C-alpha atoms as an extended CHARMM CRD file, in Angstrom:
* protein
*
       103  EXT
         1         1  MET       CA             -8.7640000000       -0.0230000000      -22.2750000000  PROA      1               0.0000000000
         2         2  VAL       CA            -10.3110000000       -0.0600000000      -18.8210000000  PROA      2               0.0000000000
         3         3  VAL       CA            -11.5690000000        3.2660000000      -17.4680000000  PROA      3               0.0000000000
         4         4  LYS       CA            -11.1140000000        3.5870000000      -13.7180000000  PROA      4               0.0000000000
         5         5  LYS       CA            -13.5590000000        5.4510000000      -11.4670000000  PROA      5               0.0000000000
         6         6  ASP       CA            -11.2000000000        8.4320000000      -11.2980000000  PROA      6               0.0000000000
         7         7  GLY       CA            -11.0360000000        8.6130000000      -15.1080000000  PROA      7               0.0000000000
         8         8  ARG       CA             -7.6080000000        7.0360000000      -15.5320000000  PROA      8               0.0000000000
         9         9  ARG       CA             -7.2790000000        4.5400000000      -18.3420000000  PROA      9               0.0000000000
        10        10  GLN       CA             -5.1750000000        1.4120000000      -18.3390000000  PROA      10              0.0000000000
        11        11  PRO       CA             -4.8430000000       -1.5310000000      -20.7000000000  PROA      11              0.0000000000
        12        12  PHE       CA             -7.1490000000       -4.4880000000      -20.0940000000  PROA      12              0.0000000000
        13        13  ASP       CA             -5.1970000000       -7.0870000000      -18.1320000000  PROA      13              0.0000000000
        14        14  ARG       CA             -6.5240000000      -10.6240000000      -18.5110000000  PROA      14              0.0000000000
        15        15  GLN       CA             -4.1580000000      -11.8880000000      -15.8020000000  PROA      15              0.0000000000
        16        16  LYS       CA             -5.5100000000       -9.3640000000      -13.2990000000  PROA      16              0.0000000000
        17        17  LEU       CA             -9.0700000000      -10.4270000000      -14.1270000000  PROA      17              0.0000000000
        18        18  GLU       CA             -8.1250000000      -14.0940000000      -13.8440000000  PROA      18              0.0000000000
        19        19  LYS       CA             -6.3780000000      -13.5440000000      -10.5090000000  PROA      19              0.0000000000
        20        20  GLY       CA             -9.4620000000      -11.8510000000       -9.0180000000  PROA      20              0.0000000000
        21        21  ILE       CA            -11.7440000000      -14.6340000000      -10.2070000000  PROA      21              0.0000000000
        22        22  GLU       CA             -9.3610000000      -17.3270000000       -8.9580000000  PROA      22              0.0000000000
        23        23  ARG       CA             -9.2550000000      -15.6270000000       -5.5720000000  PROA      23              0.0000000000
        24        24  ALA       CA            -13.0690000000      -15.6090000000       -5.3910000000  PROA      24              0.0000000000
        25        25  LEU       CA            -13.1890000000      -19.2760000000       -6.4370000000  PROA      25              0.0000000000
        26        26  GLU       CA            -10.3800000000      -20.3890000000       -4.1160000000  PROA      26              0.0000000000
        27        27  LYS       CA            -11.1550000000      -23.7730000000       -2.5110000000  PROA      27              0.0000000000
        28        28  ARG       CA            -14.4110000000      -24.0160000000       -4.4610000000  PROA      28              0.0000000000
        29        29  PRO       CA            -15.2290000000      -27.0630000000       -6.6280000000  PROA      29              0.0000000000
        30        30  ILE       CA            -14.4520000000      -25.3180000000       -9.9190000000  PROA      30              0.0000000000
        31        31  SER       CA            -11.8060000000      -26.6860000000      -12.2910000000  PROA      31              0.0000000000
        32        32  ALA       CA             -8.9560000000      -24.6520000000      -13.7690000000  PROA      32              0.0000000000
        33        33  PHE       CA            -10.4920000000      -25.2500000000      -17.1990000000  PROA      33              0.0000000000
        34        34  ALA       CA            -13.8390000000      -23.8240000000      -16.0250000000  PROA      34              0.0000000000
        35        35  ILE       CA            -12.0760000000      -20.7590000000      -14.6020000000  PROA      35              0.0000000000
        36        36  ASP       CA            -10.2250000000      -20.2000000000      -17.8750000000  PROA      36              0.0000000000
        37        37  SER       CA            -13.4970000000      -20.5160000000      -19.7940000000  PROA      37              0.0000000000
        38        38  LEU       CA            -15.1900000000      -18.0800000000      -17.4310000000  PROA      38              0.0000000000
        39        39  VAL       CA            -12.3990000000      -15.5330000000      -17.8760000000  PROA      39              0.0000000000
        40        40  SER       CA            -12.6230000000      -15.9340000000      -21.6690000000  PROA      40              0.0000000000
        41        41  GLU       CA            -16.3980000000      -15.3930000000      -21.5960000000  PROA      41              0.0000000000
        42        42  ILE       CA            -15.9980000000      -12.2350000000      -19.5250000000  PROA      42              0.0000000000
        43        43  GLU       CA            -13.2260000000      -10.9670000000      -21.7920000000  PROA      43              0.0000000000
        44        44  ASP       CA            -15.3700000000      -11.6080000000      -24.8970000000  PROA      44              0.0000000000
        45        45  GLU       CA            -18.3510000000       -9.8120000000      -23.3710000000  PROA      45              0.0000000000
        46        46  ALA       CA            -16.1500000000       -6.8920000000      -22.3100000000  PROA      46              0.0000000000
        47        47  ILE       CA            -14.9230000000       -6.5660000000      -25.8990000000  PROA      47              0.0000000000
        48        48  LYS       CA            -18.5240000000       -6.5890000000      -27.1680000000  PROA      48              0.0000000000
        49        49  GLU       CA            -19.5610000000       -3.9930000000      -24.6160000000  PROA      49              0.0000000000
        50        50  ALA       CA            -16.5980000000       -1.7390000000      -25.4190000000  PROA      50              0.0000000000
        51        51  LYS       CA            -17.5230000000       -1.7670000000      -29.1370000000  PROA      51              0.0000000000
        52        52  ASP       CA            -16.5080000000        1.3990000000      -30.9470000000  PROA      52              0.0000000000
        53        53  SER       CA            -14.8090000000        3.2060000000      -28.0820000000  PROA      53              0.0000000000
        54        54  ARG       CA            -12.6920000000        0.1600000000      -27.2330000000  PROA      54              0.0000000000
        55        55  GLU       CA            -13.1040000000        1.1280000000      -23.5730000000  PROA      55              0.0000000000
        56        56  ILE       CA            -15.0180000000       -0.3870000000      -20.6820000000  PROA      56              0.0000000000
        57        57  SER       CA            -15.4820000000        1.0230000000      -17.2080000000  PROA      57              0.0000000000
        58        58  THR       CA            -14.2870000000       -0.8810000000      -14.1720000000  PROA      58              0.0000000000
        59        59  GLU       CA            -17.9010000000       -0.7920000000      -12.9880000000  PROA      59              0.0000000000
        60        60  ALA       CA            -19.1780000000       -2.5210000000      -16.1350000000  PROA      60              0.0000000000
        61        61  LEU       CA            -16.3400000000       -5.0560000000      -16.0050000000  PROA      61              0.0000000000
        62        62  GLY       CA            -17.0090000000       -5.8080000000      -12.3360000000  PROA      62              0.0000000000
        63        63  ASN       CA            -20.6960000000       -6.2720000000      -13.0560000000  PROA      63              0.0000000000
        64        64  LEU       CA            -19.8570000000       -8.7660000000      -15.8160000000  PROA      64              0.0000000000
        65        65  VAL       CA            -17.7600000000      -10.7360000000      -13.3350000000  PROA      65              0.0000000000
        66        66  LEU       CA            -20.5280000000      -10.6750000000      -10.7340000000  PROA      66              0.0000000000
        67        67  GLU       CA            -23.1000000000      -11.8080000000      -13.2860000000  PROA      67              0.0000000000
        68        68  LYS       CA            -20.9670000000      -14.7800000000      -14.3180000000  PROA      68              0.0000000000
        69        69  LEU       CA            -19.9950000000      -15.7470000000      -10.7790000000  PROA      69              0.0000000000
        70        70  HSD       CA            -23.6440000000      -15.6180000000       -9.7300000000  PROA      70              0.0000000000
        71        71  THR       CA            -24.4090000000      -18.3990000000      -12.2110000000  PROA      71              0.0000000000
        72        72  VAL       CA            -21.2850000000      -20.4500000000      -11.4240000000  PROA      72              0.0000000000
        73        73  ASP       CA            -20.8590000000      -20.3370000000       -7.6480000000  PROA      73              0.0000000000
        74        74  LYS       CA            -22.7910000000      -18.3030000000       -5.0810000000  PROA      74              0.0000000000
        75        75  VAL       CA            -19.9860000000      -18.3580000000       -2.5050000000  PROA      75              0.0000000000
        76        76  ALA       CA            -17.5270000000      -16.9680000000       -5.0570000000  PROA      76              0.0000000000
        77        77  TYR       CA            -20.1280000000      -14.3640000000       -6.0080000000  PROA      77              0.0000000000
        78        78  ILE       CA            -20.3590000000      -13.1800000000       -2.3840000000  PROA      78              0.0000000000
        79        79  ARG       CA            -16.5680000000      -13.1810000000       -2.0180000000  PROA      79              0.0000000000
        80        80  PHE       CA            -16.1210000000      -11.0580000000       -5.1330000000  PROA      80              0.0000000000
        81        81  ALA       CA            -19.0470000000       -8.7790000000       -4.2870000000  PROA      81              0.0000000000
        82        82  SER       CA            -17.6880000000       -8.1100000000       -0.8120000000  PROA      82              0.0000000000
        83        83  VAL       CA            -14.4550000000       -6.7700000000       -2.2970000000  PROA      83              0.0000000000
        84        84  TYR       CA            -15.8920000000       -5.1600000000       -5.4290000000  PROA      84              0.0000000000
        85        85  ARG       CA            -18.7990000000       -3.4220000000       -3.7120000000  PROA      85              0.0000000000
        86        86  HSD       CA            -16.7120000000       -2.4450000000       -0.6810000000  PROA      86              0.0000000000
        87        87  PHE       CA            -19.1810000000       -3.5640000000        1.9560000000  PROA      87              0.0000000000
        88        88  GLU       CA            -18.9020000000       -1.0850000000        4.8170000000  PROA      88              0.0000000000
        89        89  ASN       CA            -20.4410000000       -3.2520000000        7.5050000000  PROA      89              0.0000000000
        90        90  LEU       CA            -21.8730000000       -6.6380000000        8.3340000000  PROA      90              0.0000000000
        91        91  ASN       CA            -25.4220000000       -5.5800000000        7.4380000000  PROA      91              0.0000000000
        92        92  GLU       CA            -24.4430000000       -4.8680000000        3.8290000000  PROA      92              0.0000000000
        93        93  PHE       CA            -22.8420000000       -8.3020000000        3.6340000000  PROA      93              0.0000000000
        94        94  ILE       CA            -25.8920000000       -9.9960000000        5.1720000000  PROA      94              0.0000000000
        95        95  ASN       CA            -28.2350000000       -8.1320000000        2.8120000000  PROA      95              0.0000000000
        96        96  GLU       CA            -26.2810000000       -9.3950000000       -0.1900000000  PROA      96              0.0000000000
        97        97  VAL       CA            -26.4080000000      -12.9730000000        1.1200000000  PROA      97              0.0000000000
        98        98  ASN       CA            -30.1380000000      -12.6430000000        1.7870000000  PROA      98              0.0000000000
        99        99  LYS       CA            -30.6840000000      -11.5320000000       -1.8300000000  PROA      99              0.0000000000
       100       100  LEU       CA            -29.4010000000      -14.9460000000       -2.8700000000  PROA      100             0.0000000000
       101       101  GLY       CA            -32.0010000000      -16.5940000000       -0.6800000000  PROA      101             0.0000000000
       102       102  GLY       CA            -32.2410000000      -20.3080000000       -1.2790000000  PROA      102             0.0000000000
       103       103  GLN       CA            -30.4900000000      -20.1700000000       -4.6450000000  PROA      103             0.0000000000
C-alpha cells in the first residue's frame, strides 16, 4: 500500500510508477528495457522498505525514484523533481540544477 500525504492509502500501482518515469525520460536516450529494469528496481526497493507494515509513503517512493533517476539521467531527474517537489518558482528550479553542477 502507498500512504498519501493526507493519510489515505491506495494499492501500489506499478503502471502509475512506470508512467511517471517514462514521462521524465521522454525523448531521452534510455531504452524501454532500461526503463522496465529501473521500475523493477524501484518496486523491489519499495517492497524492502515497506517490510512488516507493507506500506510505503509517497514521499519515500518519490525519493527512491529521484535517487534512481539521478544515477540514470540528470535531465530526467530534474523533470521528475520539478513535478514531485512542486517547485514554486524559477529560483527553486535553478537551485536544483545547480546542485547537479557538472555531473
